[in-house]
PDB file of C-alpha atoms in Angstrom:
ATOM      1  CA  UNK A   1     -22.243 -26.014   0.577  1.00 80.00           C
ATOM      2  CA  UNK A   2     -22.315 -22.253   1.055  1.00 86.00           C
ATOM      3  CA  UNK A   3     -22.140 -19.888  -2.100  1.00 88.00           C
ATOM      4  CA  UNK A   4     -19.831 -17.519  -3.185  1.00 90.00           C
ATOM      5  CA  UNK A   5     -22.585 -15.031  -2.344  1.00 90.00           C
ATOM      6  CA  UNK A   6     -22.943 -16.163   1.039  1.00 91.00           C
ATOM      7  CA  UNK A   7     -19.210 -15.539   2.258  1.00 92.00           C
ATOM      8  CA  UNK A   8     -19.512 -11.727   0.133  1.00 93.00           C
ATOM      9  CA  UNK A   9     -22.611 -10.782   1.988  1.00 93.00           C
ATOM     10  CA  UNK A  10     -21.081 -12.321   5.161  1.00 94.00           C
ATOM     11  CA  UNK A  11     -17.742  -9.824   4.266  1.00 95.00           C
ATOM     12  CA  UNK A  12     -20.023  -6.905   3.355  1.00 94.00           C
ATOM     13  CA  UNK A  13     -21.747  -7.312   6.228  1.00 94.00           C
ATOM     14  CA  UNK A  14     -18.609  -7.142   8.566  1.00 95.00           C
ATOM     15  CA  UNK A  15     -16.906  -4.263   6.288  1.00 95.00           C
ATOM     16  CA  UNK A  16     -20.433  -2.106   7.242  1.00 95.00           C
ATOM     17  CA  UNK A  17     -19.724  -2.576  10.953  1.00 94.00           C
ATOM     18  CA  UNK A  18     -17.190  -1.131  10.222  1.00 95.00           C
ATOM     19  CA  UNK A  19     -18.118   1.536   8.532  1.00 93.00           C
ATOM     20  CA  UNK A  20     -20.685   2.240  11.373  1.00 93.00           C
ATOM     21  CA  UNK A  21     -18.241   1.966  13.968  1.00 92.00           C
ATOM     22  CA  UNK A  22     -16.066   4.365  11.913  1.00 92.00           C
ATOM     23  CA  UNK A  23     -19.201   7.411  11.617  1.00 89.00           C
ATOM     24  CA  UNK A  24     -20.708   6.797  14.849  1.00 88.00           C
ATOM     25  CA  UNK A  25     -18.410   6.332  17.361  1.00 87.00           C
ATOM     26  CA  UNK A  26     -16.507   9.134  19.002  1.00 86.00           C
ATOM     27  CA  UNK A  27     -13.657   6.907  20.764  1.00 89.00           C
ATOM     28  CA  UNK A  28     -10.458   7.267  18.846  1.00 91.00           C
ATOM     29  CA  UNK A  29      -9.389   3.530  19.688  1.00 93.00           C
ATOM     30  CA  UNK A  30     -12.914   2.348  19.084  1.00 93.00           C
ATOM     31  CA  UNK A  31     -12.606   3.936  15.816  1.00 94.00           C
ATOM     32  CA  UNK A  32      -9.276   2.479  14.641  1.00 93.00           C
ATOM     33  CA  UNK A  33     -10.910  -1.214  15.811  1.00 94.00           C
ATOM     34  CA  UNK A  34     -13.607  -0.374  13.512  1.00 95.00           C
ATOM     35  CA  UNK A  35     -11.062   0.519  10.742  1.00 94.00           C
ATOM     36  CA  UNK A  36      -9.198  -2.999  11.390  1.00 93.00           C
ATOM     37  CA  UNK A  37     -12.849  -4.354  11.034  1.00 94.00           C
ATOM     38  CA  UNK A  38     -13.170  -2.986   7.561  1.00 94.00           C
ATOM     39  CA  UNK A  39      -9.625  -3.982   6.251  1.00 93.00           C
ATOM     40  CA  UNK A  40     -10.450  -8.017   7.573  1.00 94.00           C
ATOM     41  CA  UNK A  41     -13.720  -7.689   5.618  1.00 95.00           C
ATOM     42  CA  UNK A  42     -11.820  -7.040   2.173  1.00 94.00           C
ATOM     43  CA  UNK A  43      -9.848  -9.805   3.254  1.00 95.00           C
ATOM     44  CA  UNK A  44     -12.174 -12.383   3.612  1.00 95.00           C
ATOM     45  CA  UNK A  45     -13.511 -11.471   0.068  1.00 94.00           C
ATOM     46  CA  UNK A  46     -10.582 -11.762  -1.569  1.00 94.00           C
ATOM     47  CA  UNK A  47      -9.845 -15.093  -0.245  1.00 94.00           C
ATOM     48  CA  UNK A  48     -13.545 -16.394  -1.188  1.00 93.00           C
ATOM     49  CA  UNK A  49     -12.993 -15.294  -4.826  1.00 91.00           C
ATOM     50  CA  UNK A  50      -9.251 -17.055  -4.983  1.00 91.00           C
ATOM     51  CA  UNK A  51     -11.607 -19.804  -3.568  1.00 89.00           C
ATOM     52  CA  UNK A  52     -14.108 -19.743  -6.032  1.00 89.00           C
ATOM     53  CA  UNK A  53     -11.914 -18.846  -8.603  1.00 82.00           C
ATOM     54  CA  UNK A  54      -9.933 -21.675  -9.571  1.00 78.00           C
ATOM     55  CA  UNK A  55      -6.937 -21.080 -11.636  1.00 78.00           C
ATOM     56  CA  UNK A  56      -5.956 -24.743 -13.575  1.00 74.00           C
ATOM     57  CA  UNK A  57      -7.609 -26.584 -11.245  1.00 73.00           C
ATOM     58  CA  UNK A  58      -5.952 -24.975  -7.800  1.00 80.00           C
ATOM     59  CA  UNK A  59      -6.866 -22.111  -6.023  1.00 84.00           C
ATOM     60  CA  UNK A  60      -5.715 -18.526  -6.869  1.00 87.00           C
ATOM     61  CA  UNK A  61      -2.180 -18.246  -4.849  1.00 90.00           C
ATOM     62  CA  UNK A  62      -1.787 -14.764  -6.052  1.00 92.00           C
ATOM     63  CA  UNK A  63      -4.672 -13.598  -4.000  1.00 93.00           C
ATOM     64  CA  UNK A  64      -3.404 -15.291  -1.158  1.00 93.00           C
ATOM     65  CA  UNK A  65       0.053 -13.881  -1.399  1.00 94.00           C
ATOM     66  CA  UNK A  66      -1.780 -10.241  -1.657  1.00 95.00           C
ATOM     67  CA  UNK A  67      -3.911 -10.974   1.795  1.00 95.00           C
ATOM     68  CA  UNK A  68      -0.428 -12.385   2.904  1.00 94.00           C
ATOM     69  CA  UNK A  69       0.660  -8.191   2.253  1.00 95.00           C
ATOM     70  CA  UNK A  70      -2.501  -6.907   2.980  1.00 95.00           C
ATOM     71  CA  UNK A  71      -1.928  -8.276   6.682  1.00 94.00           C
ATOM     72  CA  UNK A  72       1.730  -7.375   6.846  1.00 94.00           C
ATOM     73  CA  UNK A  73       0.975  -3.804   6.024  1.00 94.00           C
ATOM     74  CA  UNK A  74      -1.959  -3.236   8.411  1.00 93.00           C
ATOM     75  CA  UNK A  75       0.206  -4.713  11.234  1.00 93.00           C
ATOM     76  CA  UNK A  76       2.368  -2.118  10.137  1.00 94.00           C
ATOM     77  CA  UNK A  77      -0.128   0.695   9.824  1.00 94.00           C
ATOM     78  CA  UNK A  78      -1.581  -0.233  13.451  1.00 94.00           C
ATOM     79  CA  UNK A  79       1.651   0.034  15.062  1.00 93.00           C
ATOM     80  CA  UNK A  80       1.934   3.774  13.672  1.00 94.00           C
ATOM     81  CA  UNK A  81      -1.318   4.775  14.154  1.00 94.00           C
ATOM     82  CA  UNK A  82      -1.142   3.887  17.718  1.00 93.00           C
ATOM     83  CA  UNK A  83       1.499   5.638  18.627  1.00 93.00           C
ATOM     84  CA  UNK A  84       0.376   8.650  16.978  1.00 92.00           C
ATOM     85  CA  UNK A  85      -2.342   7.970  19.109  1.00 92.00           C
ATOM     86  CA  UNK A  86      -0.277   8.213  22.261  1.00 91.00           C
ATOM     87  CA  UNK A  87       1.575  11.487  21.438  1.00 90.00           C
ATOM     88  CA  UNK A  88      -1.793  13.052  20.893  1.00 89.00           C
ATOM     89  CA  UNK A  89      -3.004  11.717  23.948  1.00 90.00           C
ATOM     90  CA  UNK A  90       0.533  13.040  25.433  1.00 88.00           C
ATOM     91  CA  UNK A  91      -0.408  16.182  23.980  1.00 87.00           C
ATOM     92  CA  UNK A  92      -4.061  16.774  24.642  1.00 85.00           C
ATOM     93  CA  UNK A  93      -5.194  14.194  27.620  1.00 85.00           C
ATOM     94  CA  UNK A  94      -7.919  12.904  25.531  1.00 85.00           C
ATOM     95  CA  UNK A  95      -8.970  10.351  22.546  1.00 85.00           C
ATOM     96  CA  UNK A  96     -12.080  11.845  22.472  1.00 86.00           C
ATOM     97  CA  UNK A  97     -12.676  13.276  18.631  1.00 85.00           C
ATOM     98  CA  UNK A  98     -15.227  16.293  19.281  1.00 82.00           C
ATOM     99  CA  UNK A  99     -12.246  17.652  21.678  1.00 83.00           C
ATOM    100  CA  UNK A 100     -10.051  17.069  18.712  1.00 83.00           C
ATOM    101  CA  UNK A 101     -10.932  20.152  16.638  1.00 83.00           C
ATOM    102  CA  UNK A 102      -8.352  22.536  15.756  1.00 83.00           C
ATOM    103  CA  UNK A 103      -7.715  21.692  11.958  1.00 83.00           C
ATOM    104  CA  UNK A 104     -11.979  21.825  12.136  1.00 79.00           C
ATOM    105  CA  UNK A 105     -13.227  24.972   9.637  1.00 74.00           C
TER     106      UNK A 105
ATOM    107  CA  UNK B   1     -20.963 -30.047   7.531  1.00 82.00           C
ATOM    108  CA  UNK B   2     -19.343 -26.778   5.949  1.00 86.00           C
ATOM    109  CA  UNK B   3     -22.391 -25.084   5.638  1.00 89.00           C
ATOM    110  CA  UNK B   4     -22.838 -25.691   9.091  1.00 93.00           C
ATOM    111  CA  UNK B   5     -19.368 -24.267   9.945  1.00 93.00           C
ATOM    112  CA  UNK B   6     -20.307 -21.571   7.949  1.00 93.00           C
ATOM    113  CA  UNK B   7     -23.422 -20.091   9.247  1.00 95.00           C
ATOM    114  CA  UNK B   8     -21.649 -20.617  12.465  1.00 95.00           C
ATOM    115  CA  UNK B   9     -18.426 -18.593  12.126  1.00 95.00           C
ATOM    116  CA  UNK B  10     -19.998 -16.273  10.212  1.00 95.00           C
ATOM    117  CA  UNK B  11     -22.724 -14.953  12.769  1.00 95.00           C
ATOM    118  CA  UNK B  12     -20.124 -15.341  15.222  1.00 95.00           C
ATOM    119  CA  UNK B  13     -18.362 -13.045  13.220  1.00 95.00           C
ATOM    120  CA  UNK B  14     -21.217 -10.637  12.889  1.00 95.00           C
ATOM    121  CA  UNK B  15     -22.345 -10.999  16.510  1.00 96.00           C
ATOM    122  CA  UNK B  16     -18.912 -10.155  17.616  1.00 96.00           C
ATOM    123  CA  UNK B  17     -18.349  -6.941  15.338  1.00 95.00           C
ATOM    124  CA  UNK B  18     -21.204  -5.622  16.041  1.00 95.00           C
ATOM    125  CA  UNK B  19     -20.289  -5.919  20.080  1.00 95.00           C
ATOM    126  CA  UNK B  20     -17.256  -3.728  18.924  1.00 93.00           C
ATOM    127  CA  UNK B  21     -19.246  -0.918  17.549  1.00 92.00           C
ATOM    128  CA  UNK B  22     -22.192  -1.118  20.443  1.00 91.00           C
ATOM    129  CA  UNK B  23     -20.067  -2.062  23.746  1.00 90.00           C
ATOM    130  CA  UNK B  24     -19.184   0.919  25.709  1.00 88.00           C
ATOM    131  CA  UNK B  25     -16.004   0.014  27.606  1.00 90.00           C
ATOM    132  CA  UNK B  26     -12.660  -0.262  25.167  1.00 91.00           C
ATOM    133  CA  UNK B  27     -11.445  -3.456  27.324  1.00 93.00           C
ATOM    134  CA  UNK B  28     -14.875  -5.442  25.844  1.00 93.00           C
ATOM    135  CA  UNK B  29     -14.674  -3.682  22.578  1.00 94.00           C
ATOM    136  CA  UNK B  30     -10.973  -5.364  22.259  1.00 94.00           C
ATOM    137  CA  UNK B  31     -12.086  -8.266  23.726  1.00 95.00           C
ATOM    138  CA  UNK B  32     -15.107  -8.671  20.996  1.00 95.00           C
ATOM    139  CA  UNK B  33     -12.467  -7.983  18.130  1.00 95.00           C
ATOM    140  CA  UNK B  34     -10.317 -10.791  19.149  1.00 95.00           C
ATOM    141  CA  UNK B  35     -12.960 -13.156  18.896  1.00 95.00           C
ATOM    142  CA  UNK B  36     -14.156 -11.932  15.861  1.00 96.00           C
ATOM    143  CA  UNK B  37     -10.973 -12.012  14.330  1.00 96.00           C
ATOM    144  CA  UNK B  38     -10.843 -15.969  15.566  1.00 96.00           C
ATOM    145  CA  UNK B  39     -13.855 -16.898  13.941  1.00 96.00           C
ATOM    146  CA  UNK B  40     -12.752 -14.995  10.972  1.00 96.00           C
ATOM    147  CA  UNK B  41      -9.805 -17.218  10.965  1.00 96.00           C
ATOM    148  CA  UNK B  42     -12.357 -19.901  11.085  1.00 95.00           C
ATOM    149  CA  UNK B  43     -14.154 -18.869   7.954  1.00 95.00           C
ATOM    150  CA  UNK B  44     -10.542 -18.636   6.384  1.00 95.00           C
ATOM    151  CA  UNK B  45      -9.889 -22.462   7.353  1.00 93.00           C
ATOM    152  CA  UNK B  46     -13.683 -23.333   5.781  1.00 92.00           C
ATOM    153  CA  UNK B  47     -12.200 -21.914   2.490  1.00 91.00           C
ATOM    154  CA  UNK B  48      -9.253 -24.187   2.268  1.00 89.00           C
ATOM    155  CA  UNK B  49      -7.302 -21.275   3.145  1.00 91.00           C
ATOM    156  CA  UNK B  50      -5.020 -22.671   6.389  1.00 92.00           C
ATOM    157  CA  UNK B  51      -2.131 -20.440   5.758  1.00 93.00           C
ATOM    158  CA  UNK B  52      -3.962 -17.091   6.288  1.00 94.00           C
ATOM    159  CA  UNK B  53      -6.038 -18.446   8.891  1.00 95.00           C
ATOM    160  CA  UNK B  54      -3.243 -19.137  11.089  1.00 95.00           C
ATOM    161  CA  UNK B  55      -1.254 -15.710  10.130  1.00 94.00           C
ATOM    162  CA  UNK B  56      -5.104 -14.350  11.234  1.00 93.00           C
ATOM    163  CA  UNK B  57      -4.708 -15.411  14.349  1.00 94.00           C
ATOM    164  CA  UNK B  58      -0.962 -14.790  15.109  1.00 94.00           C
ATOM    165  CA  UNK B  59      -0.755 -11.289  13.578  1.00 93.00           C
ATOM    166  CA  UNK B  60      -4.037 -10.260  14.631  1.00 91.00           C
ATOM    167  CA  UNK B  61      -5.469 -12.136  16.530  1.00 90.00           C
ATOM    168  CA  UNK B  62      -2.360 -12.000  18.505  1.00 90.00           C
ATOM    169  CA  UNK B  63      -0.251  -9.064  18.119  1.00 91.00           C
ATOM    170  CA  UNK B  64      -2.155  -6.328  16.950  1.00 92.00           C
ATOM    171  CA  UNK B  65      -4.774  -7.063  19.754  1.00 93.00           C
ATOM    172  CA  UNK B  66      -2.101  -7.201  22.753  1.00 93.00           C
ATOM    173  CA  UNK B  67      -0.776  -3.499  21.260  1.00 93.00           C
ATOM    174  CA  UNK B  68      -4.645  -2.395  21.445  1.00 93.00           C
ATOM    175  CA  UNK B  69      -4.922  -3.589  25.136  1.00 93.00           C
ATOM    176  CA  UNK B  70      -1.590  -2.344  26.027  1.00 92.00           C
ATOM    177  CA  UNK B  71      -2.350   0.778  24.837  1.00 92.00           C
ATOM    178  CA  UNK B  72      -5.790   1.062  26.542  1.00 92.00           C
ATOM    179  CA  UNK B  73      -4.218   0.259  29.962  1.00 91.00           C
ATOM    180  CA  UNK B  74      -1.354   2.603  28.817  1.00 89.00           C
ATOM    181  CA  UNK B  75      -3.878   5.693  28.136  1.00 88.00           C
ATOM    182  CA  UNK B  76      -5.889   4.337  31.405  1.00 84.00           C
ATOM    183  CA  UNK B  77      -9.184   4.172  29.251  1.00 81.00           C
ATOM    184  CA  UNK B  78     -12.177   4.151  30.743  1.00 79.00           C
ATOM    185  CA  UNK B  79     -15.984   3.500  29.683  1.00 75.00           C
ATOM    186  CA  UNK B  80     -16.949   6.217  28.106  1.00 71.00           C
ATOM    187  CA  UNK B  81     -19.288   8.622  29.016  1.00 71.00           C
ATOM    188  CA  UNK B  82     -22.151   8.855  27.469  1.00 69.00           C
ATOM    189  CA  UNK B  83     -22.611  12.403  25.629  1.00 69.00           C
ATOM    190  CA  UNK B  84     -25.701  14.098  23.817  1.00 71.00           C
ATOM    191  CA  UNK B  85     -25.876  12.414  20.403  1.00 73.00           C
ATOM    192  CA  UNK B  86     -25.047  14.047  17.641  1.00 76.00           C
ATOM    193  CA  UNK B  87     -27.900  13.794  15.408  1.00 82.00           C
ATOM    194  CA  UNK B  88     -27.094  14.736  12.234  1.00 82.00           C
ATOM    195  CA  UNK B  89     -23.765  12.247  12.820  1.00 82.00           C
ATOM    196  CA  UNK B  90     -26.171   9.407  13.596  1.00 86.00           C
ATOM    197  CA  UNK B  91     -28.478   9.810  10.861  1.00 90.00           C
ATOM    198  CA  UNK B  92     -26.112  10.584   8.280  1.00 89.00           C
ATOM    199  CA  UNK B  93     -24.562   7.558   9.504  1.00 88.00           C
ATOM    200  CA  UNK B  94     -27.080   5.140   9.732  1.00 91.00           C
ATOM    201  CA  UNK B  95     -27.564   6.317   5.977  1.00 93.00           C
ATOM    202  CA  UNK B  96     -24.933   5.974   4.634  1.00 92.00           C
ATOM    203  CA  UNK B  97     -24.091   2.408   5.598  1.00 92.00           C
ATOM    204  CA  UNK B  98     -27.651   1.169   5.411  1.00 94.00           C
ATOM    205  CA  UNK B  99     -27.199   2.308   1.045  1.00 94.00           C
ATOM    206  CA  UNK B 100     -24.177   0.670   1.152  1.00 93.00           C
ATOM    207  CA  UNK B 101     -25.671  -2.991   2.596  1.00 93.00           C
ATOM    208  CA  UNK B 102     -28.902  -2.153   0.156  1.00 94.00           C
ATOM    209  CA  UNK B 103     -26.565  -1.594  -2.546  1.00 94.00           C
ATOM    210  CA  UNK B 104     -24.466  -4.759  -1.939  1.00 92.00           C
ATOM    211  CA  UNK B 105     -27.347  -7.090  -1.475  1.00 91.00           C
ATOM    212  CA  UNK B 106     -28.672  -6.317  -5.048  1.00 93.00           C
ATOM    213  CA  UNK B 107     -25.920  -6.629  -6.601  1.00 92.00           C
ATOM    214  CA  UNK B 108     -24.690  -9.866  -5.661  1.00 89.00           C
ATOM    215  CA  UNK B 109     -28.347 -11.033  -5.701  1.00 88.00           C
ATOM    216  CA  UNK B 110     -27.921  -9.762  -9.280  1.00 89.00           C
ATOM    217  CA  UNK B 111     -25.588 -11.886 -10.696  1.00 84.00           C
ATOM    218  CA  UNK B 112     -25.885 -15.609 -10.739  1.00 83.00           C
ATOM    219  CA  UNK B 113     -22.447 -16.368 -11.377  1.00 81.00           C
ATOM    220  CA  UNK B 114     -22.332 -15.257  -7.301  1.00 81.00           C
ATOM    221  CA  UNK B 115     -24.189 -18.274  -6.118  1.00 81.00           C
ATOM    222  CA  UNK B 116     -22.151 -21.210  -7.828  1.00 77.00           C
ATOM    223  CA  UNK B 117     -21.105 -23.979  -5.376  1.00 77.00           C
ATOM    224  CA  UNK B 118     -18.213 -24.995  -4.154  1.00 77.00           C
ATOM    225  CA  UNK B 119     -15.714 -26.016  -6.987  1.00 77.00           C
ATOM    226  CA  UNK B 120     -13.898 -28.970  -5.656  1.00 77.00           C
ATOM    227  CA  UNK B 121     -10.015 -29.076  -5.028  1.00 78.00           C
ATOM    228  CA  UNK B 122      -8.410 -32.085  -7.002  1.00 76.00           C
ATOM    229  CA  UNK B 123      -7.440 -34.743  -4.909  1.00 76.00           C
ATOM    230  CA  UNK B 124      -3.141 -34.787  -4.117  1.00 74.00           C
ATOM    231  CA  UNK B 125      -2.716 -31.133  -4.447  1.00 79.00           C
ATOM    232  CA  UNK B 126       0.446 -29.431  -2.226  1.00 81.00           C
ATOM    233  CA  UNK B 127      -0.328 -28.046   0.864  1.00 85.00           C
ATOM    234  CA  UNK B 128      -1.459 -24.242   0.595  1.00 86.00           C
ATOM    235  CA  UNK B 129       1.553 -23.110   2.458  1.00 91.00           C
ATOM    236  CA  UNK B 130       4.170 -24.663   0.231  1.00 91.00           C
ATOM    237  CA  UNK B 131       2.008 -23.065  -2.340  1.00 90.00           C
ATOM    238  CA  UNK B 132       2.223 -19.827  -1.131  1.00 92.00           C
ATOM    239  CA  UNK B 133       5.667 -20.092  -0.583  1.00 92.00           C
ATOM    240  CA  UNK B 134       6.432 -21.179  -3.795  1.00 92.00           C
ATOM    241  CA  UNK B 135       4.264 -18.075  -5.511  1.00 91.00           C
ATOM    242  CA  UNK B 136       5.835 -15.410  -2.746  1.00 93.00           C
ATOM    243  CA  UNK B 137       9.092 -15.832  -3.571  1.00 93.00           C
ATOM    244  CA  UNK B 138       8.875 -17.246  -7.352  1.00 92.00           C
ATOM    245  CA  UNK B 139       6.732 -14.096  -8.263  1.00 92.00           C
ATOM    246  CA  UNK B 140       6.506 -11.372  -5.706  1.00 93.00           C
ATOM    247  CA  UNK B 141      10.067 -11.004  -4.779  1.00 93.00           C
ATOM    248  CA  UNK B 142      10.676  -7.127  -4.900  1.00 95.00           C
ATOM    249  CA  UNK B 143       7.068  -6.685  -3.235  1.00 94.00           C
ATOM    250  CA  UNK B 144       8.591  -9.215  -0.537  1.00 94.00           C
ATOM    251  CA  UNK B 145      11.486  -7.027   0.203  1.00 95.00           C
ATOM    252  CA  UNK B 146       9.669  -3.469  -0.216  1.00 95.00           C
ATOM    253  CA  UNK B 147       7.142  -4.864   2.492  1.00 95.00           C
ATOM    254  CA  UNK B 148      10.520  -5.809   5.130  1.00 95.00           C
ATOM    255  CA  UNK B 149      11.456  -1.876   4.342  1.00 96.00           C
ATOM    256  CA  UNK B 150       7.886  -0.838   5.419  1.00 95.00           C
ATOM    257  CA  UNK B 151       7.934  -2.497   8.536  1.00 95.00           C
ATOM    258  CA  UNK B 152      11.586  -1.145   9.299  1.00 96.00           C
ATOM    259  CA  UNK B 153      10.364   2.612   8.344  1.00 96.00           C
ATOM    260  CA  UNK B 154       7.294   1.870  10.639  1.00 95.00           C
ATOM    261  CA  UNK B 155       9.175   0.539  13.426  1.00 94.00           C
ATOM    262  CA  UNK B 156      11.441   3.477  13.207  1.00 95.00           C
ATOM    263  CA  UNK B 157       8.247   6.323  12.807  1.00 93.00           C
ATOM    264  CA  UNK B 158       6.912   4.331  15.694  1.00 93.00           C
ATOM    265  CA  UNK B 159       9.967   5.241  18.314  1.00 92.00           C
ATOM    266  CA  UNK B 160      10.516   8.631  16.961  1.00 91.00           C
ATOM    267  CA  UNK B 161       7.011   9.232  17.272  1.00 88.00           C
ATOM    268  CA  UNK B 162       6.700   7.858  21.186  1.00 83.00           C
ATOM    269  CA  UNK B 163       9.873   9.980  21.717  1.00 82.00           C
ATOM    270  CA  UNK B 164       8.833  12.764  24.890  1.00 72.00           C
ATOM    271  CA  UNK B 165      10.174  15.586  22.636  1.00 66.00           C
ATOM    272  CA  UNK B 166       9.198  16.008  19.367  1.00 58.00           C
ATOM    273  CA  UNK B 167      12.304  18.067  17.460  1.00 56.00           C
TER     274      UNK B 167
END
């Protein structure tokens, strides 16, 4: 039977792909992937401890319910950030972020 | 047998996210991230957790990955050319997420209330959707409905923002 432990290194493992992906990658879309990436891996902890965590003898609903929202709003939030996306890309022919550099100090 | 299912999904997993982060054309990279979001979906399933598994797969799986590759064919993407690292980037990079794993292994390694097993589900329990069902709309009601707002106000922000003239 696999651990608690196991499924939260498995997550934190996943979440610093992401993380990775995020600071070393220089693709905007690649970037946003990795950002998706890191909001699935605080998903899959948060189901492990409503699995581990058993509230009177079931499983913690609650924490489904908030993955349930955590989903809906990241659907959401990908939908945006994609089309901001395109109007940059509209507005500068590129989705490259060292050509991205006008708010840079 | 779940252990097994486990280790399998979950280097899957791994093995797929990290082709996101290391593949150099965005049609793979997408491609990688759908099947790492199925075997996510997997893991979900191994943890008694059907419901989210399958919303895994539909919402993400599904939707949010057909938006990526539409807008990748949409932008006309191609691989990307390889430019002169930026050093301090990579290295500050490779830092910071190598403290972060450190970090995390000792301190679930620390705690032995981390490795428990598997508490077992008693027999002749509802099914997790009519669970979730019940709690959704027996306790997060208001939540339910400020979520349907978001997605209108992002649907609208989506079209104003694809719009050719920003006013």
């Amino acid at each position: 039977m696999p651990t608690l432990a196991n499924y939260l290194i498995a997550s934190g493992l996943l979440f610093a792909i992401g993380l990775g992906g995020v600071m070393l990658r220089r693709s905007i879309i690649i970037i946003f992937m990795s950002l998706e990436l890191m909001l699935s891996a605080a998903n899959l902890s948060l189901v492990a401890f409503s699995r581990y965590g058993l509230v009177s003898g079931h499983q913690n609903f609650d924490v489904q319910v908030l993955v349930f929202f955590i989903i809906t709003v990241a659907a959401a939030e990908v939908a945006v950030g994609l089309a901001i996306i395109v109007s940059l890309y509209r507005a500068r022919q590129t989705t490259h972020v060292e050509d991205l550099d006008t708010l840079k100090f | 047998m779940l252990l097994t299912a486990f280790w399998f999904f979950a280097s899957l997993m791994i093995l797929f996210g990290l082709s996101v982060v290391l593949l150099r054309n965005p049609v793979s990279c997408a491609m990688s991230l759908v099947m790492c979001f199925i075997s996510l979906a997997a893991l979900f399933v191994t943890l008694d957790a059907t419901f989210i598994g399958i919303i895994q797969v539909l919402v993400y799986a599904g939707a949010v990955m057909v938006l990526f590759l539409f807008i990748i064919m949409l932008l006309d993407l191609r691989t990307e050319k390889s430019r002169r690292l930026n050093f301090g980037a990579t290295l500050g990079g490779t830092l910071v997420v190598a403290a972060f794993l450190s970090i995390l292994v000792q301190v679930i390694n620390a705690d032995p209330a981390l490795s428990k097993a598997l508490p077992a589900l008693p027999p002749g329990m509802p099914t997790d959707v009519k669970m979730i069902g019940f709690t959704l709309f027996h306790s997060f009601g208001l939540p339910f409905e400020v979520v349907g707002v978001l997605l209108l106000s992002a649907t609208v922000g989506v079209i104003v923002l694809s719009r050719k003239s920003l006013r």
